Amino acid sequence: MNIENTLYQAAVELVEKRYPKGAGGAAAVLTKSGKILTSIAPDTKNDALSLCMEVGSYLEAHKLNDPVTHSICVTREGADSNFIILTPCGVYQERLVHWGGNVLAANTNPQNKVVFKHLRELQPHHWSAVNGEKL
């Protein structure tokens, strides 16, 4: 199994363990040293305080000082539903930019296949170009 599918499976397994009977989502990232870090969205009583499922994995990578190379998020509506791959939103793409334009992020697609693209493909006109930087 390739690393992309291994990450997908790690996220799916976390959802199945943490949310065995219902809806749920999880993220998995691969770091430069080869670690797979997984996380879920923290539960909150106030939606304004919520964070996406990737944040825990990204923070763990920062704590370990181990750059993220790949990121994937999956979700399902219920225990009998298929998993859907989610492209990181703009905020989380910006969080991944910390590790550069070569970071690979899984993408939503009509066939729901495990497809990763470089951040620079997702953001070909990234704002950092104003500063003469290349994502």
PDB file of C-alpha atoms in Angstrom:
ATOM      1  CA  MET A   1       0.000   0.000   0.000  1.00  0.00           C
ATOM      2  CA  ASN A   2       1.389   3.444  -0.898  1.00  0.00           C
ATOM      3  CA  ILE A   3       1.711   6.212   1.698  1.00  0.00           C
ATOM      4  CA  GLU A   4      -1.344   8.097   0.403  1.00  0.00           C
ATOM      5  CA  ASN A   5      -3.570   5.057   0.948  1.00  0.00           C
ATOM      6  CA  THR A   6      -1.888   4.351   4.290  1.00  0.00           C
ATOM      7  CA  LEU A   7      -2.797   7.878   5.446  1.00  0.00           C
ATOM      8  CA  TYR A   8      -6.364   7.446   4.206  1.00  0.00           C
ATOM      9  CA  GLN A   9      -6.651   4.195   6.148  1.00  0.00           C
ATOM     10  CA  ALA A  10      -5.214   5.785   9.315  1.00  0.00           C
ATOM     11  CA  ALA A  11      -7.851   8.542   9.180  1.00  0.00           C
ATOM     12  CA  VAL A  12     -10.669   6.068   8.472  1.00  0.00           C
ATOM     13  CA  GLU A  13      -9.586   3.831  11.356  1.00  0.00           C
ATOM     14  CA  LEU A  14      -9.579   6.776  13.758  1.00  0.00           C
ATOM     15  CA  VAL A  15     -13.134   7.734  12.731  1.00  0.00           C
ATOM     16  CA  GLU A  16     -14.320   4.156  13.125  1.00  0.00           C
ATOM     17  CA  LYS A  17     -12.728   3.937  16.594  1.00  0.00           C
ATOM     18  CA  ARG A  18     -13.727   7.387  17.880  1.00  0.00           C
ATOM     19  CA  TYR A  19     -17.186   7.575  16.248  1.00  0.00           C
ATOM     20  CA  PRO A  20     -18.297   3.932  15.869  1.00  0.00           C
ATOM     21  CA  LYS A  21     -22.022   4.667  15.594  1.00  0.00           C
ATOM     22  CA  GLY A  22     -22.375   7.948  13.795  1.00  0.00           C
ATOM     23  CA  ALA A  23     -20.992  10.836  11.843  1.00  0.00           C
ATOM     24  CA  GLY A  24     -17.375  11.760  12.267  1.00  0.00           C
ATOM     25  CA  GLY A  25     -14.205  12.961  10.680  1.00  0.00           C
ATOM     26  CA  ALA A  26     -10.467  12.675  11.161  1.00  0.00           C
ATOM     27  CA  ALA A  27      -7.197  13.844   9.704  1.00  0.00           C
ATOM     28  CA  ALA A  28      -3.883  12.110   9.159  1.00  0.00           C
ATOM     29  CA  VAL A  29      -0.571  13.696   8.247  1.00  0.00           C
ATOM     30  CA  LEU A  30       2.805  12.294   7.340  1.00  0.00           C
ATOM     31  CA  THR A  31       5.882  14.069   8.637  1.00  0.00           C
ATOM     32  CA  LYS A  32       9.316  14.282   7.091  1.00  0.00           C
ATOM     33  CA  SER A  33      10.653  11.723   9.598  1.00  0.00           C
ATOM     34  CA  GLY A  34       7.934   9.248   8.565  1.00  0.00           C
ATOM     35  CA  LYS A  35       5.573   9.652  11.510  1.00  0.00           C
ATOM     36  CA  ILE A  36       1.836   9.401  10.907  1.00  0.00           C
ATOM     37  CA  LEU A  37      -0.072  11.782  13.177  1.00  0.00           C
ATOM     38  CA  THR A  38      -3.863  11.652  13.431  1.00  0.00           C
ATOM     39  CA  SER A  39      -6.417  13.971  14.978  1.00  0.00           C
ATOM     40  CA  ILE A  40     -10.079  14.851  15.255  1.00  0.00           C
ATOM     41  CA  ALA A  41     -11.953  18.109  15.664  1.00  0.00           C
ATOM     42  CA  PRO A  42     -12.326  18.971  19.343  1.00  0.00           C
ATOM     43  CA  ASP A  43     -15.871  18.947  20.708  1.00  0.00           C
ATOM     44  CA  THR A  44     -17.140  22.383  21.732  1.00  0.00           C
ATOM     45  CA  LYS A  45     -20.397  23.681  23.129  1.00  0.00           C
ATOM     46  CA  ASN A  46     -20.019  26.903  21.132  1.00  0.00           C
ATOM     47  CA  ASP A  47     -19.480  26.554  17.360  1.00  0.00           C
ATOM     48  CA  ALA A  48     -17.515  29.812  17.312  1.00  0.00           C
ATOM     49  CA  LEU A  49     -14.793  27.977  19.236  1.00  0.00           C
ATOM     50  CA  SER A  50     -14.585  24.972  16.943  1.00  0.00           C
ATOM     51  CA  LEU A  51     -11.500  23.942  15.018  1.00  0.00           C
ATOM     52  CA  CYS A  52     -11.113  21.603  12.064  1.00  0.00           C
ATOM     53  CA  MET A  53      -9.920  18.039  12.404  1.00  0.00           C
ATOM     54  CA  GLU A  54      -6.408  18.781  11.078  1.00  0.00           C
ATOM     55  CA  VAL A  55      -5.368  21.177  13.824  1.00  0.00           C
ATOM     56  CA  GLY A  56      -4.246  18.520  16.308  1.00  0.00           C
ATOM     57  CA  SER A  57      -1.966  16.823  13.789  1.00  0.00           C
ATOM     58  CA  TYR A  58      -0.474  20.121  12.634  1.00  0.00           C
ATOM     59  CA  LEU A  59       0.193  21.216  16.220  1.00  0.00           C
ATOM     60  CA  GLU A  60       1.794  17.868  17.033  1.00  0.00           C
ATOM     61  CA  ALA A  61       4.087  18.238  13.997  1.00  0.00           C
ATOM     62  CA  HIS A  62       5.048  21.734  15.205  1.00  0.00           C
ATOM     63  CA  LYS A  63       5.703  20.376  18.712  1.00  0.00           C
ATOM     64  CA  LEU A  64       7.962  17.655  17.291  1.00  0.00           C
ATOM     65  CA  ASN A  65       9.603  20.149  14.902  1.00  0.00           C
ATOM     66  CA  ASP A  66       8.914  17.605  12.165  1.00  0.00           C
ATOM     67  CA  PRO A  67       7.661  19.123   8.886  1.00  0.00           C
ATOM     68  CA  VAL A  68       4.381  17.886   7.402  1.00  0.00           C
ATOM     69  CA  THR A  69       4.743  16.376   3.926  1.00  0.00           C
ATOM     70  CA  HIS A  70       1.186  15.015   3.373  1.00  0.00           C
ATOM     71  CA  SER A  71      -2.246  15.832   4.806  1.00  0.00           C
ATOM     72  CA  ILE A  72      -5.633  14.134   4.413  1.00  0.00           C
ATOM     73  CA  CYS A  73      -9.074  14.586   5.973  1.00  0.00           C
ATOM     74  CA  VAL A  74     -12.022  12.236   5.747  1.00  0.00           C
ATOM     75  CA  THR A  75     -15.588  12.452   6.962  1.00  0.00           C
ATOM     76  CA  ARG A  76     -18.751  10.402   6.949  1.00  0.00           C
ATOM     77  CA  GLU A  77     -22.392  11.216   7.681  1.00  0.00           C
ATOM     78  CA  GLY A  78     -23.075   8.016   9.618  1.00  0.00           C
ATOM     79  CA  ALA A  79     -21.774   4.541  10.400  1.00  0.00           C
ATOM     80  CA  ASP A  80     -23.335   3.168   7.197  1.00  0.00           C
ATOM     81  CA  SER A  81     -22.144   6.064   4.990  1.00  0.00           C
ATOM     82  CA  ASN A  82     -19.164   6.123   2.660  1.00  0.00           C
ATOM     83  CA  PHE A  83     -16.151   8.186   3.623  1.00  0.00           C
ATOM     84  CA  ILE A  84     -15.605  11.432   1.721  1.00  0.00           C
ATOM     85  CA  ILE A  85     -12.186  13.003   1.222  1.00  0.00           C
ATOM     86  CA  LEU A  86     -12.064  16.714   2.017  1.00  0.00           C
ATOM     87  CA  THR A  87      -9.679  19.222   0.464  1.00  0.00           C
ATOM     88  CA  PRO A  88      -8.279  21.447   3.223  1.00  0.00           C
ATOM     89  CA  CYS A  89     -10.095  24.776   3.436  1.00  0.00           C
ATOM     90  CA  GLY A  90      -8.192  27.976   2.738  1.00  0.00           C
ATOM     91  CA  VAL A  91      -7.312  28.503   6.402  1.00  0.00           C
ATOM     92  CA  TYR A  92      -5.782  25.058   6.687  1.00  0.00           C
ATOM     93  CA  GLN A  93      -4.006  25.415   3.353  1.00  0.00           C
ATOM     94  CA  GLU A  94      -2.427  28.539   4.833  1.00  0.00           C
ATOM     95  CA  ARG A  95      -1.410  26.523   7.892  1.00  0.00           C
ATOM     96  CA  LEU A  96       0.237  23.970   5.596  1.00  0.00           C
ATOM     97  CA  VAL A  97       2.080  26.745   3.733  1.00  0.00           C
ATOM     98  CA  HIS A  98       4.349  26.943   6.789  1.00  0.00           C
ATOM     99  CA  TRP A  99       6.032  23.802   5.439  1.00  0.00           C
ATOM    100  CA  GLY A 100       6.179  25.035   1.818  1.00  0.00           C
ATOM    101  CA  GLY A 101       4.524  24.554  -1.543  1.00  0.00           C
ATOM    102  CA  ASN A 102       5.636  20.937  -1.895  1.00  0.00           C
ATOM    103  CA  VAL A 103       3.298  19.740   0.860  1.00  0.00           C
ATOM    104  CA  LEU A 104       0.808  17.296  -0.616  1.00  0.00           C
ATOM    105  CA  ALA A 105      -2.862  17.633   0.360  1.00  0.00           C
ATOM    106  CA  ALA A 106      -5.621  15.174  -0.448  1.00  0.00           C
ATOM    107  CA  ASN A 107      -8.376  16.579  -2.645  1.00  0.00           C
ATOM    108  CA  THR A 108     -12.106  16.162  -2.978  1.00  0.00           C
ATOM    109  CA  ASN A 109     -12.979  14.704  -6.376  1.00  0.00           C
ATOM    110  CA  PRO A 110     -16.077  13.257  -8.075  1.00  0.00           C
ATOM    111  CA  GLN A 111     -14.773   9.673  -7.890  1.00  0.00           C
ATOM    112  CA  ASN A 112     -13.749  10.089  -4.209  1.00  0.00           C
ATOM    113  CA  LYS A 113     -10.345   8.611  -5.033  1.00  0.00           C
ATOM    114  CA  VAL A 114      -7.268   9.248  -2.910  1.00  0.00           C
ATOM    115  CA  VAL A 115      -5.667  12.074  -4.930  1.00  0.00           C
ATOM    116  CA  PHE A 116      -2.984  14.361  -3.519  1.00  0.00           C
ATOM    117  CA  LYS A 117      -1.827  17.657  -5.016  1.00  0.00           C
ATOM    118  CA  HIS A 118       0.960  20.057  -4.082  1.00  0.00           C
ATOM    119  CA  LEU A 119      -0.145  23.209  -2.308  1.00  0.00           C
ATOM    120  CA  ARG A 120       1.299  25.266  -5.153  1.00  0.00           C
ATOM    121  CA  GLU A 121      -1.173  23.485  -7.469  1.00  0.00           C
ATOM    122  CA  LEU A 122      -4.045  24.375  -5.140  1.00  0.00           C
ATOM    123  CA  GLN A 123      -2.884  27.982  -4.819  1.00  0.00           C
ATOM    124  CA  PRO A 124      -1.084  28.959  -8.047  1.00  0.00           C
ATOM    125  CA  HIS A 125      -1.628  32.650  -7.284  1.00  0.00           C
ATOM    126  CA  HIS A 126      -0.720  32.564  -3.602  1.00  0.00           C
ATOM    127  CA  TRP A 127      -0.423  35.960  -1.898  1.00  0.00           C
ATOM    128  CA  SER A 128       3.247  35.355  -1.002  1.00  0.00           C
ATOM    129  CA  ALA A 129       4.162  36.281  -4.593  1.00  0.00           C
ATOM    130  CA  VAL A 130       3.667  39.919  -3.558  1.00  0.00           C
ATOM    131  CA  ASN A 131       6.785  39.557  -1.414  1.00  0.00           C
ATOM    132  CA  GLY A 132       8.780  37.953  -4.213  1.00  0.00           C
ATOM    133  CA  GLU A 133       8.393  34.522  -2.640  1.00  0.00           C
ATOM    134  CA  LYS A 134       7.404  31.419  -4.511  1.00  0.00           C
ATOM    135  CA  LEU A 135       5.055  29.054  -2.717  1.00  0.00           C
TER     136      LEU A 135
END
